[in-house]
JSON list of C-alpha atoms and ligand atoms in Angstrom, two decimals:
[
{"chain": "A", "resi": 660, "resn": "MET", "atom": "CA", "xyz": [97.56, -52.27, -256.77]},
{"chain": "A", "resi": 661, "resn": "THR", "atom": "CA", "xyz": [95.29, -53.54, -259.53]},
{"chain": "A", "resi": 662, "resn": "GLU", "atom": "CA", "xyz": [96.73, -53.43, -263.02]},
{"chain": "A", "resi": 663, "resn": "LEU", "atom": "CA", "xyz": [94.85, -51.54, -265.72]},
{"chain": "A", "resi": 664, "resn": "ILE", "atom": "CA", "xyz": [95.00, -53.28, -269.08]},
{"chain": "A", "resi": 665, "resn": "LEU", "atom": "CA", "xyz": [93.82, -51.48, -272.18]},
{"chain": "A", "resi": 666, "resn": "ALA", "atom": "CA", "xyz": [91.80, -53.66, -274.58]},
{"chain": "A", "resi": 667, "resn": "LEU", "atom": "CA", "xyz": [92.83, -51.96, -277.82]},
{"chain": "A", "resi": 668, "resn": "ASP", "atom": "CA", "xyz": [89.93, -53.14, -279.99]},
{"chain": "A", "resi": 669, "resn": "VAL", "atom": "CA", "xyz": [90.42, -50.31, -282.46]},
{"chain": "A", "resi": 670, "resn": "PRO", "atom": "CA", "xyz": [90.52, -51.57, -286.05]},
{"chain": "A", "resi": 671, "resn": "ASP", "atom": "CA", "xyz": [92.23, -48.46, -287.41]},
{"chain": "A", "resi": 672, "resn": "ARG", "atom": "CA", "xyz": [95.99, -48.89, -287.01]},
{"chain": "A", "resi": 673, "resn": "LYS", "atom": "CA", "xyz": [96.87, -45.21, -286.74]},
{"chain": "A", "resi": 674, "resn": "GLU", "atom": "CA", "xyz": [94.10, -44.47, -284.27]},
{"chain": "A", "resi": 675, "resn": "ALA", "atom": "CA", "xyz": [95.08, -47.51, -282.21]},
{"chain": "A", "resi": 676, "resn": "LEU", "atom": "CA", "xyz": [98.70, -46.37, -282.02]},
{"chain": "A", "resi": 677, "resn": "ASN", "atom": "CA", "xyz": [97.68, -42.83, -281.04]},
{"chain": "A", "resi": 678, "resn": "ILE", "atom": "CA", "xyz": [95.41, -44.12, -278.28]},
{"chain": "A", "resi": 679, "resn": "ALA", "atom": "CA", "xyz": [98.09, -46.51, -277.00]},
{"chain": "A", "resi": 680, "resn": "GLU", "atom": "CA", "xyz": [100.65, -43.74, -276.88]},
{"chain": "A", "resi": 681, "resn": "SER", "atom": "CA", "xyz": [98.43, -41.25, -275.09]},
{"chain": "A", "resi": 682, "resn": "CYS", "atom": "CA", "xyz": [97.21, -43.83, -272.54]},
{"chain": "A", "resi": 683, "resn": "ALA", "atom": "CA", "xyz": [100.60, -45.44, -271.92]},
{"chain": "A", "resi": 684, "resn": "PRO", "atom": "CA", "xyz": [101.45, -43.44, -268.76]},
{"chain": "A", "resi": 685, "resn": "PHE", "atom": "CA", "xyz": [98.26, -44.67, -267.08]},
{"chain": "A", "resi": 686, "resn": "ILE", "atom": "CA", "xyz": [98.09, -48.34, -268.08]},
{"chain": "A", "resi": 687, "resn": "ASP", "atom": "CA", "xyz": [100.08, -51.46, -267.23]},
{"chain": "A", "resi": 688, "resn": "ALA", "atom": "CA", "xyz": [99.62, -53.56, -270.37]},
{"chain": "A", "resi": 689, "resn": "ILE", "atom": "CA", "xyz": [97.93, -53.54, -273.77]},
{"chain": "A", "resi": 690, "resn": "LYS", "atom": "CA", "xyz": [95.63, -56.34, -274.91]},
{"chain": "A", "resi": 691, "resn": "VAL", "atom": "CA", "xyz": [95.36, -56.80, -278.66]},
{"chain": "A", "resi": 692, "resn": "GLY", "atom": "CA", "xyz": [92.65, -58.97, -280.19]},
{"chain": "A", "resi": 693, "resn": "TYR", "atom": "CA", "xyz": [91.22, -59.87, -283.57]},
{"chain": "A", "resi": 694, "resn": "PRO", "atom": "CA", "xyz": [89.76, -56.42, -284.41]},
{"chain": "A", "resi": 695, "resn": "LEU", "atom": "CA", "xyz": [93.21, -54.83, -284.52]},
{"chain": "A", "resi": 696, "resn": "VAL", "atom": "CA", "xyz": [95.33, -57.77, -285.69]},
{"chain": "A", "resi": 697, "resn": "LEU", "atom": "CA", "xyz": [93.00, -58.70, -288.54]},
{"chain": "A", "resi": 698, "resn": "SER", "atom": "CA", "xyz": [92.97, -55.12, -289.78]},
{"chain": "A", "resi": 699, "resn": "SER", "atom": "CA", "xyz": [96.62, -54.27, -289.20]},
{"chain": "A", "resi": 700, "resn": "GLY", "atom": "CA", "xyz": [98.53, -57.54, -289.19]},
{"chain": "A", "resi": 701, "resn": "LEU", "atom": "CA", "xyz": [100.68, -59.16, -286.54]},
{"chain": "A", "resi": 702, "resn": "SER", "atom": "CA", "xyz": [103.34, -56.49, -287.08]},
{"chain": "A", "resi": 703, "resn": "ILE", "atom": "CA", "xyz": [101.15, -54.30, -284.88]},
{"chain": "A", "resi": 704, "resn": "ALA", "atom": "CA", "xyz": [103.06, -55.92, -282.01]},
{"chain": "A", "resi": 705, "resn": "GLU", "atom": "CA", "xyz": [106.26, -54.24, -283.23]},
{"chain": "A", "resi": 706, "resn": "ASP", "atom": "CA", "xyz": [104.43, -50.95, -283.74]},
{"chain": "A", "resi": 707, "resn": "LEU", "atom": "CA", "xyz": [103.16, -51.08, -280.16]},
{"chain": "A", "resi": 708, "resn": "ALA", "atom": "CA", "xyz": [106.53, -51.95, -278.66]},
{"chain": "A", "resi": 709, "resn": "SER", "atom": "CA", "xyz": [107.72, -48.41, -278.04]},
{"chain": "A", "resi": 710, "resn": "PRO", "atom": "CA", "xyz": [105.82, -47.57, -274.80]},
{"chain": "A", "resi": 711, "resn": "GLY", "atom": "CA", "xyz": [107.49, -50.72, -273.41]},
{"chain": "A", "resi": 712, "resn": "LEU", "atom": "CA", "xyz": [104.29, -52.16, -271.99]},
{"chain": "A", "resi": 713, "resn": "PRO", "atom": "CA", "xyz": [103.55, -55.90, -271.94]},
{"chain": "A", "resi": 714, "resn": "LEU", "atom": "CA", "xyz": [101.50, -56.93, -274.98]},
{"chain": "A", "resi": 715, "resn": "ILE", "atom": "CA", "xyz": [98.81, -59.56, -274.50]},
{"chain": "A", "resi": 716, "resn": "ALA", "atom": "CA", "xyz": [97.48, -61.41, -277.55]},
{"chain": "A", "resi": 717, "resn": "ASP", "atom": "CA", "xyz": [93.81, -62.11, -276.92]},
{"chain": "A", "resi": 718, "resn": "PHE", "atom": "CA", "xyz": [93.18, -64.76, -279.55]},
{"chain": "A", "resi": 719, "resn": "LYS", "atom": "CA", "xyz": [91.20, -67.00, -277.20]},
{"chain": "A", "resi": 720, "resn": "VAL", "atom": "CA", "xyz": [93.07, -69.88, -278.75]},
{"chain": "A", "resi": 721, "resn": "ALA", "atom": "CA", "xyz": [90.82, -72.95, -278.84]},
{"chain": "A", "resi": 722, "resn": "ASP", "atom": "CA", "xyz": [92.08, -75.67, -281.16]},
{"chain": "A", "resi": 723, "resn": "ILE", "atom": "CA", "xyz": [93.78, -79.04, -280.96]},
{"chain": "A", "resi": 724, "resn": "PRO", "atom": "CA", "xyz": [97.15, -79.10, -279.18]},
{"chain": "A", "resi": 725, "resn": "ASN", "atom": "CA", "xyz": [99.26, -79.08, -282.35]},
{"chain": "A", "resi": 726, "resn": "THR", "atom": "CA", "xyz": [97.39, -76.14, -283.88]},
{"chain": "A", "resi": 727, "resn": "ASN", "atom": "CA", "xyz": [97.44, -74.28, -280.57]},
{"chain": "A", "resi": 728, "resn": "ARG", "atom": "CA", "xyz": [101.19, -74.76, -280.46]},
{"chain": "A", "resi": 729, "resn": "LEU", "atom": "CA", "xyz": [101.62, -73.42, -284.00]},
{"chain": "A", "resi": 730, "resn": "ILE", "atom": "CA", "xyz": [99.41, -70.40, -283.28]},
{"chain": "A", "resi": 731, "resn": "CYS", "atom": "CA", "xyz": [101.27, -69.55, -280.08]},
{"chain": "A", "resi": 732, "resn": "GLU", "atom": "CA", "xyz": [104.69, -69.89, -281.72]},
{"chain": "A", "resi": 733, "resn": "VAL", "atom": "CA", "xyz": [103.61, -67.28, -284.28]},
{"chain": "A", "resi": 734, "resn": "VAL", "atom": "CA", "xyz": [102.19, -65.03, -281.54]},
{"chain": "A", "resi": 735, "resn": "PHE", "atom": "CA", "xyz": [105.33, -65.01, -279.42]},
{"chain": "A", "resi": 736, "resn": "SER", "atom": "CA", "xyz": [107.66, -64.76, -282.41]},
{"chain": "A", "resi": 737, "resn": "ALA", "atom": "CA", "xyz": [105.74, -61.63, -283.43]},
{"chain": "A", "resi": 738, "resn": "GLY", "atom": "CA", "xyz": [106.70, -59.99, -280.15]},
{"chain": "A", "resi": 739, "resn": "PHE", "atom": "CA", "xyz": [103.75, -60.60, -277.84]},
{"chain": "A", "resi": 740, "resn": "ASP", "atom": "CA", "xyz": [104.47, -61.21, -274.16]},
{"chain": "A", "resi": 741, "resn": "ALA", "atom": "CA", "xyz": [101.36, -63.20, -273.28]},
{"chain": "A", "resi": 742, "resn": "VAL", "atom": "CA", "xyz": [98.53, -65.10, -274.88]},
{"chain": "A", "resi": 743, "resn": "ILE", "atom": "CA", "xyz": [94.93, -65.74, -273.85]},
{"chain": "A", "resi": 744, "resn": "ALA", "atom": "CA", "xyz": [93.62, -69.23, -274.58]},
{"chain": "A", "resi": 745, "resn": "HIS", "atom": "CA", "xyz": [90.40, -71.10, -273.91]},
{"chain": "A", "resi": 746, "resn": "GLY", "atom": "CA", "xyz": [90.34, -73.88, -271.35]},
{"chain": "A", "resi": 747, "resn": "PHE", "atom": "CA", "xyz": [87.16, -75.68, -272.43]},
{"chain": "A", "resi": 748, "resn": "VAL", "atom": "CA", "xyz": [89.15, -77.45, -275.15]},
{"chain": "A", "resi": 749, "resn": "GLY", "atom": "CA", "xyz": [90.85, -79.55, -272.48]},
{"chain": "A", "resi": 750, "resn": "ALA", "atom": "CA", "xyz": [94.11, -79.82, -270.60]},
{"chain": "A", "resi": 751, "resn": "ASP", "atom": "CA", "xyz": [96.25, -81.04, -273.50]},
{"chain": "A", "resi": 752, "resn": "ALA", "atom": "CA", "xyz": [95.21, -78.12, -275.71]},
{"chain": "A", "resi": 753, "resn": "ALA", "atom": "CA", "xyz": [95.63, -75.55, -272.93]},
{"chain": "A", "resi": 754, "resn": "ARG", "atom": "CA", "xyz": [98.96, -77.03, -271.95]},
{"chain": "A", "resi": 755, "resn": "ALA", "atom": "CA", "xyz": [100.25, -76.61, -275.52]},
{"chain": "A", "resi": 756, "resn": "CYS", "atom": "CA", "xyz": [99.67, -72.83, -275.26]},
{"chain": "A", "resi": 757, "resn": "ILE", "atom": "CA", "xyz": [101.20, -72.64, -271.80]},
{"chain": "A", "resi": 758, "resn": "GLU", "atom": "CA", "xyz": [104.31, -74.60, -272.83]},
{"chain": "A", "resi": 759, "resn": "VAL", "atom": "CA", "xyz": [104.95, -72.39, -275.85]},
{"chain": "A", "resi": 760, "resn": "ALA", "atom": "CA", "xyz": [104.41, -69.24, -273.76]},
{"chain": "A", "resi": 761, "resn": "HIS", "atom": "CA", "xyz": [106.87, -70.39, -271.13]},
{"chain": "A", "resi": 762, "resn": "SER", "atom": "CA", "xyz": [109.43, -71.47, -273.73]},
{"chain": "A", "resi": 763, "resn": "HIS", "atom": "CA", "xyz": [109.42, -67.83, -274.86]},
{"chain": "A", "resi": 764, "resn": "SER", "atom": "CA", "xyz": [109.53, -66.56, -271.26]},
{"chain": "A", "resi": 765, "resn": "GLY", "atom": "CA", "xyz": [105.96, -65.37, -271.84]},
{"chain": "A", "resi": 766, "resn": "LYS", "atom": "CA", "xyz": [102.69, -65.93, -270.04]},
{"chain": "A", "resi": 767, "resn": "ALA", "atom": "CA", "xyz": [99.47, -67.76, -270.81]},
{"chain": "A", "resi": 768, "resn": "TYR", "atom": "CA", "xyz": [96.08, -66.97, -269.34]},
{"chain": "A", "resi": 769, "resn": "ILE", "atom": "CA", "xyz": [93.08, -69.25, -269.59]},
{"chain": "A", "resi": 770, "resn": "VAL", "atom": "CA", "xyz": [89.53, -67.97, -270.03]},
{"chain": "A", "resi": 771, "resn": "ALA", "atom": "CA", "xyz": [87.58, -69.48, -267.13]},
{"chain": "A", "resi": 772, "resn": "GLU", "atom": "CA", "xyz": [84.30, -67.64, -267.69]},
{"chain": "A", "resi": 773, "resn": "MET", "atom": "CA", "xyz": [83.22, -65.03, -270.24]},
{"chain": "A", "resi": 774, "resn": "SER", "atom": "CA", "xyz": [81.74, -61.69, -269.22]},
{"chain": "A", "resi": 775, "resn": "HIS", "atom": "CA", "xyz": [78.78, -61.24, -271.60]},
{"chain": "A", "resi": 776, "resn": "PRO", "atom": "CA", "xyz": [75.17, -62.27, -270.73]},
{"chain": "A", "resi": 777, "resn": "GLY", "atom": "CA", "xyz": [75.14, -65.27, -273.10]},
{"chain": "A", "resi": 778, "resn": "ALA", "atom": "CA", "xyz": [78.16, -66.76, -271.34]},
{"chain": "A", "resi": 779, "resn": "THR", "atom": "CA", "xyz": [75.93, -68.29, -268.69]},
{"chain": "A", "resi": 780, "resn": "GLU", "atom": "CA", "xyz": [74.30, -70.50, -271.36]},
{"chain": "A", "resi": 781, "resn": "PHE", "atom": "CA", "xyz": [77.27, -72.87, -271.14]},
{"chain": "A", "resi": 782, "resn": "PHE", "atom": "CA", "xyz": [79.43, -71.58, -268.29]},
{"chain": "A", "resi": 783, "resn": "HIS", "atom": "CA", "xyz": [77.28, -72.93, -265.47]},
{"chain": "A", "resi": 784, "resn": "ASP", "atom": "CA", "xyz": [76.98, -76.03, -263.30]},
{"chain": "A", "resi": 785, "resn": "GLY", "atom": "CA", "xyz": [80.60, -75.78, -262.22]},
{"chain": "A", "resi": 786, "resn": "VAL", "atom": "CA", "xyz": [82.09, -75.51, -265.72]},
{"chain": "A", "resi": 787, "resn": "ALA", "atom": "CA", "xyz": [84.07, -72.34, -264.94]},
{"chain": "A", "resi": 788, "resn": "GLU", "atom": "CA", "xyz": [85.27, -73.85, -261.68]},
{"chain": "A", "resi": 789, "resn": "ARG", "atom": "CA", "xyz": [86.56, -76.89, -263.57]},
{"chain": "A", "resi": 790, "resn": "ILE", "atom": "CA", "xyz": [88.29, -74.72, -266.15]},
{"chain": "A", "resi": 791, "resn": "ALA", "atom": "CA", "xyz": [89.90, -72.65, -263.39]},
{"chain": "A", "resi": 792, "resn": "ALA", "atom": "CA", "xyz": [91.14, -75.86, -261.74]},
{"chain": "A", "resi": 793, "resn": "LEU", "atom": "CA", "xyz": [92.48, -77.00, -265.12]},
{"chain": "A", "resi": 794, "resn": "ALA", "atom": "CA", "xyz": [94.37, -73.71, -265.46]},
{"chain": "A", "resi": 795, "resn": "VAL", "atom": "CA", "xyz": [96.02, -74.30, -262.09]},
{"chain": "A", "resi": 796, "resn": "ARG", "atom": "CA", "xyz": [96.79, -77.95, -262.90]},
{"chain": "A", "resi": 797, "resn": "CYS", "atom": "CA", "xyz": [98.35, -77.06, -266.26]},
{"chain": "A", "resi": 798, "resn": "GLY", "atom": "CA", "xyz": [100.56, -74.32, -264.85]},
{"chain": "A", "resi": 799, "resn": "ALA", "atom": "CA", "xyz": [98.83, -71.35, -266.48]},
{"chain": "A", "resi": 800, "resn": "ASP", "atom": "CA", "xyz": [99.87, -67.94, -265.23]},
{"chain": "A", "resi": 801, "resn": "GLY", "atom": "CA", "xyz": [96.32, -66.96, -264.49]},
{"chain": "A", "resi": 802, "resn": "ILE", "atom": "CA", "xyz": [92.73, -66.89, -265.61]},
{"chain": "A", "resi": 803, "resn": "ILE", "atom": "CA", "xyz": [90.25, -64.49, -267.19]},
{"chain": "A", "resi": 804, "resn": "ALA", "atom": "CA", "xyz": [87.08, -64.02, -265.14]},
{"chain": "A", "resi": 805, "resn": "PRO", "atom": "CA", "xyz": [84.08, -61.70, -265.57]},
{"chain": "A", "resi": 806, "resn": "ALA", "atom": "CA", "xyz": [84.02, -58.27, -263.92]},
{"chain": "A", "resi": 807, "resn": "THR", "atom": "CA", "xyz": [80.30, -58.32, -264.69]},
{"chain": "A", "resi": 808, "resn": "ARG", "atom": "CA", "xyz": [79.87, -60.99, -261.97]},
{"chain": "A", "resi": 809, "resn": "PRO", "atom": "CA", "xyz": [82.07, -60.15, -258.95]},
{"chain": "A", "resi": 810, "resn": "GLU", "atom": "CA", "xyz": [80.62, -63.04, -256.97]},
{"chain": "A", "resi": 811, "resn": "ARG", "atom": "CA", "xyz": [81.87, -65.43, -259.65]},
{"chain": "A", "resi": 812, "resn": "VAL", "atom": "CA", "xyz": [85.32, -63.82, -259.52]},
{"chain": "A", "resi": 813, "resn": "ALA", "atom": "CA", "xyz": [85.37, -64.35, -255.74]},
{"chain": "A", "resi": 814, "resn": "ARG", "atom": "CA", "xyz": [84.40, -67.99, -256.22]},
{"chain": "A", "resi": 815, "resn": "LEU", "atom": "CA", "xyz": [87.08, -68.55, -258.87]},
{"chain": "A", "resi": 816, "resn": "ARG", "atom": "CA", "xyz": [89.65, -66.85, -256.61]},
{"chain": "A", "resi": 817, "resn": "GLU", "atom": "CA", "xyz": [89.08, -69.67, -254.10]},
{"chain": "A", "resi": 818, "resn": "ILE", "atom": "CA", "xyz": [90.19, -72.11, -256.79]},
{"chain": "A", "resi": 819, "resn": "VAL", "atom": "CA", "xyz": [93.17, -70.31, -258.34]},
{"chain": "A", "resi": 820, "resn": "GLY", "atom": "CA", "xyz": [94.66, -68.95, -255.09]},
{"chain": "A", "resi": 821, "resn": "ASP", "atom": "CA", "xyz": [97.39, -66.47, -255.84]},
{"chain": "A", "resi": 822, "resn": "LYS", "atom": "CA", "xyz": [97.43, -67.02, -259.59]},
{"chain": "A", "resi": 823, "resn": "ALA", "atom": "CA", "xyz": [96.59, -63.89, -261.54]},
{"chain": "A", "resi": 824, "resn": "ILE", "atom": "CA", "xyz": [92.97, -63.05, -262.32]},
{"chain": "A", "resi": 825, "resn": "TYR", "atom": "CA", "xyz": [92.40, -60.55, -265.12]},
{"chain": "A", "resi": 826, "resn": "SER", "atom": "CA", "xyz": [88.89, -59.31, -265.44]},
{"chain": "A", "resi": 827, "resn": "PRO", "atom": "CA", "xyz": [87.11, -57.74, -268.44]},
{"chain": "A", "resi": 828, "resn": "GLY", "atom": "CA", "xyz": [83.61, -56.26, -268.44]},
{"chain": "A", "resi": 829, "resn": "ILE", "atom": "CA", "xyz": [84.04, -52.91, -266.66]},
{"chain": "A", "resi": 830, "resn": "GLY", "atom": "CA", "xyz": [81.97, -50.01, -267.99]},
{"chain": "A", "resi": 831, "resn": "ALA", "atom": "CA", "xyz": [80.51, -50.82, -271.42]},
{"chain": "A", "resi": 832, "resn": "GLN", "atom": "CA", "xyz": [79.43, -54.32, -270.34]},
{"chain": "A", "resi": 833, "resn": "GLY", "atom": "CA", "xyz": [78.07, -53.02, -267.03]},
{"chain": "A", "resi": 834, "resn": "GLY", "atom": "CA", "xyz": [80.79, -54.12, -264.61]},
{"chain": "A", "resi": 835, "resn": "ASP", "atom": "CA", "xyz": [81.71, -51.82, -261.74]},
{"chain": "A", "resi": 836, "resn": "LEU", "atom": "CA", "xyz": [85.42, -51.22, -261.18]},
{"chain": "A", "resi": 837, "resn": "ASP", "atom": "CA", "xyz": [84.99, -50.60, -257.44]},
{"chain": "A", "resi": 838, "resn": "ALA", "atom": "CA", "xyz": [83.24, -53.97, -257.04]},
{"chain": "A", "resi": 839, "resn": "VAL", "atom": "CA", "xyz": [86.05, -56.05, -258.56]},
{"chain": "A", "resi": 840, "resn": "ALA", "atom": "CA", "xyz": [89.24, -53.98, -258.21]},
{"chain": "A", "resi": 841, "resn": "ARG", "atom": "CA", "xyz": [90.27, -55.61, -254.94]},
{"chain": "A", "resi": 842, "resn": "LEU", "atom": "CA", "xyz": [89.33, -59.14, -256.04]},
{"chain": "A", "resi": 843, "resn": "VAL", "atom": "CA", "xyz": [91.56, -59.27, -259.11]},
{"chain": "A", "resi": 844, "resn": "ASP", "atom": "CA", "xyz": [95.12, -58.64, -260.20]},
{"chain": "A", "resi": 845, "resn": "GLY", "atom": "CA", "xyz": [94.08, -56.58, -263.17]},
{"chain": "A", "resi": 846, "resn": "VAL", "atom": "CA", "xyz": [91.08, -55.19, -265.02]},
{"chain": "A", "resi": 847, "resn": "ILE", "atom": "CA", "xyz": [90.79, -55.22, -268.80]},
{"chain": "A", "resi": 848, "resn": "VAL", "atom": "CA", "xyz": [89.03, -52.14, -270.14]},
{"chain": "A", "resi": 849, "resn": "GLY", "atom": "CA", "xyz": [88.23, -51.39, -273.77]},
{"chain": "A", "resi": 850, "resn": "ARG", "atom": "CA", "xyz": [85.42, -49.07, -274.80]},
{"chain": "A", "resi": 851, "resn": "SER", "atom": "CA", "xyz": [85.37, -47.01, -271.59]},
{"chain": "A", "resi": 852, "resn": "ILE", "atom": "CA", "xyz": [88.85, -45.89, -272.54]},
{"chain": "A", "resi": 853, "resn": "TYR", "atom": "CA", "xyz": [89.28, -46.02, -276.31]},
{"chain": "A", "resi": 854, "resn": "ALA", "atom": "CA", "xyz": [85.77, -44.75, -277.13]},
{"chain": "A", "resi": 855, "resn": "ALA", "atom": "CA", "xyz": [85.95, -41.87, -274.63]},
{"chain": "A", "resi": 856, "resn": "ASP", "atom": "CA", "xyz": [86.28, -38.31, -275.93]},
{"chain": "A", "resi": 857, "resn": "ASP", "atom": "CA", "xyz": [89.64, -38.18, -274.20]},
{"chain": "A", "resi": 858, "resn": "PRO", "atom": "CA", "xyz": [91.03, -41.74, -273.86]},
{"chain": "A", "resi": 859, "resn": "ALA", "atom": "CA", "xyz": [94.06, -40.65, -271.83]},
{"chain": "A", "resi": 860, "resn": "ALA", "atom": "CA", "xyz": [91.86, -38.81, -269.31]},
{"chain": "A", "resi": 861, "resn": "ALA", "atom": "CA", "xyz": [89.58, -41.87, -269.04]},
{"chain": "A", "resi": 862, "resn": "ALA", "atom": "CA", "xyz": [92.59, -44.13, -268.48]},
{"chain": "A", "resi": 863, "resn": "GLU", "atom": "CA", "xyz": [93.98, -41.78, -265.85]},
{"chain": "A", "resi": 864, "resn": "ARG", "atom": "CA", "xyz": [90.65, -41.67, -264.00]},
{"chain": "A", "resi": 865, "resn": "LEU", "atom": "CA", "xyz": [90.40, -45.48, -263.95]},
{"chain": "A", "resi": 866, "resn": "SER", "atom": "CA", "xyz": [94.05, -45.88, -262.97]},
{"chain": "A", "resi": 867, "resn": "ARG", "atom": "CA", "xyz": [93.46, -43.72, -259.89]},
{"chain": "A", "resi": 868, "resn": "ILE", "atom": "CA", "xyz": [90.78, -46.17, -258.69]},
{"chain": "A", "resi": 869, "resn": "CYS", "atom": "CA", "xyz": [93.12, -49.11, -259.44]},
{"chain": "A", "resi": 870, "resn": "ARG", "atom": "CA", "xyz": [95.88, -47.59, -257.35]},
{"chain": "B", "resi": 611, "resn": "LIG", "atom": "O1", "xyz": [85.03, -52.75, -274.51]},
{"chain": "B", "resi": 611, "resn": "LIG", "atom": "P1", "xyz": [85.09, -53.65, -273.33]},
{"chain": "B", "resi": 611, "resn": "LIG", "atom": "O2", "xyz": [85.66, -52.99, -272.11]},
{"chain": "B", "resi": 611, "resn": "LIG", "atom": "O3", "xyz": [83.81, -54.38, -273.06]},
{"chain": "B", "resi": 611, "resn": "LIG", "atom": "O4", "xyz": [86.19, -54.76, -273.77]},
{"chain": "B", "resi": 611, "resn": "LIG", "atom": "C1", "xyz": [86.42, -55.94, -273.06]},
{"chain": "B", "resi": 611, "resn": "LIG", "atom": "C2", "xyz": [87.52, -56.71, -273.73]},
{"chain": "B", "resi": 611, "resn": "LIG", "atom": "O5", "xyz": [87.77, -57.92, -273.03]},
{"chain": "B", "resi": 611, "resn": "LIG", "atom": "C3", "xyz": [87.23, -57.12, -275.16]},
{"chain": "B", "resi": 611, "resn": "LIG", "atom": "O6", "xyz": [88.47, -57.11, -275.86]},
{"chain": "B", "resi": 611, "resn": "LIG", "atom": "C4", "xyz": [86.71, -58.53, -275.05]},
{"chain": "B", "resi": 611, "resn": "LIG", "atom": "O7", "xyz": [86.97, -59.29, -276.21]},
{"chain": "B", "resi": 611, "resn": "LIG", "atom": "C5", "xyz": [87.53, -59.05, -273.89]},
{"chain": "B", "resi": 611, "resn": "LIG", "atom": "N1", "xyz": [86.97, -60.15, -273.11]},
{"chain": "B", "resi": 611, "resn": "LIG", "atom": "C6", "xyz": [85.74, -60.07, -272.48]},
{"chain": "B", "resi": 611, "resn": "LIG", "atom": "N2", "xyz": [85.27, -61.13, -271.75]},
{"chain": "B", "resi": 611, "resn": "LIG", "atom": "C7", "xyz": [86.01, -62.24, -271.63]},
{"chain": "B", "resi": 611, "resn": "LIG", "atom": "C8", "xyz": [87.26, -62.33, -272.22]},
{"chain": "B", "resi": 611, "resn": "LIG", "atom": "C9", "xyz": [87.71, -61.24, -272.96]},
{"chain": "B", "resi": 611, "resn": "LIG", "atom": "O8", "xyz": [85.07, -59.03, -272.57]},
{"chain": "B", "resi": 611, "resn": "LIG", "atom": "N3", "xyz": [85.60, -63.23, -270.86]}
]
């Protein structure tokens, strides 16, 4: 089974909560990022608690170790179950996020490679491979890898073994669910669900392919 994670990039609090509620039966986790948290505040984590799904804070944390630690403490204290952090900042900075996550019995995922076209400007020449190896070395719970490039996901799988791979980029960014579903532990889908005329129906359709 491949998990289906809803990227709830909906800046309107009420609309976000309605979408989360209607999609809840068909999804395995909710990812919240800056669009929703900056508009609604960190208390959105409490508001989203009722479907009982894991909440992933996608803040792509990328600062010095001490600041990363402070950010992650706030994230987990707010009620999130997992955080997404960048790995390019180095092992000490990534480790700070991972340690805080684990001290809260939460999880930390490291971005190994981004999914948009511009990502290849810097994520080439083995950079993503090195970040994936860093994630393994630092004890991260998994990595984020691009559904827009299944061959890259397959390559990064060789490095992370049975650690989780969560993959954004399906649909709106051009990624094909069928091409990555069996390579990853979960797919992260935003616009193809929340911007659909019927988000719950879209989530149900995708969840059938995942299962
Ligand atoms: O709307 P769409 O399905 O493209 O949303 C993808 C989500 O995954 C967004 O929240 C985006 O910020 C996030 N993401 C991504 N690529 C990464 C890491 C995260 O698209 N490498």
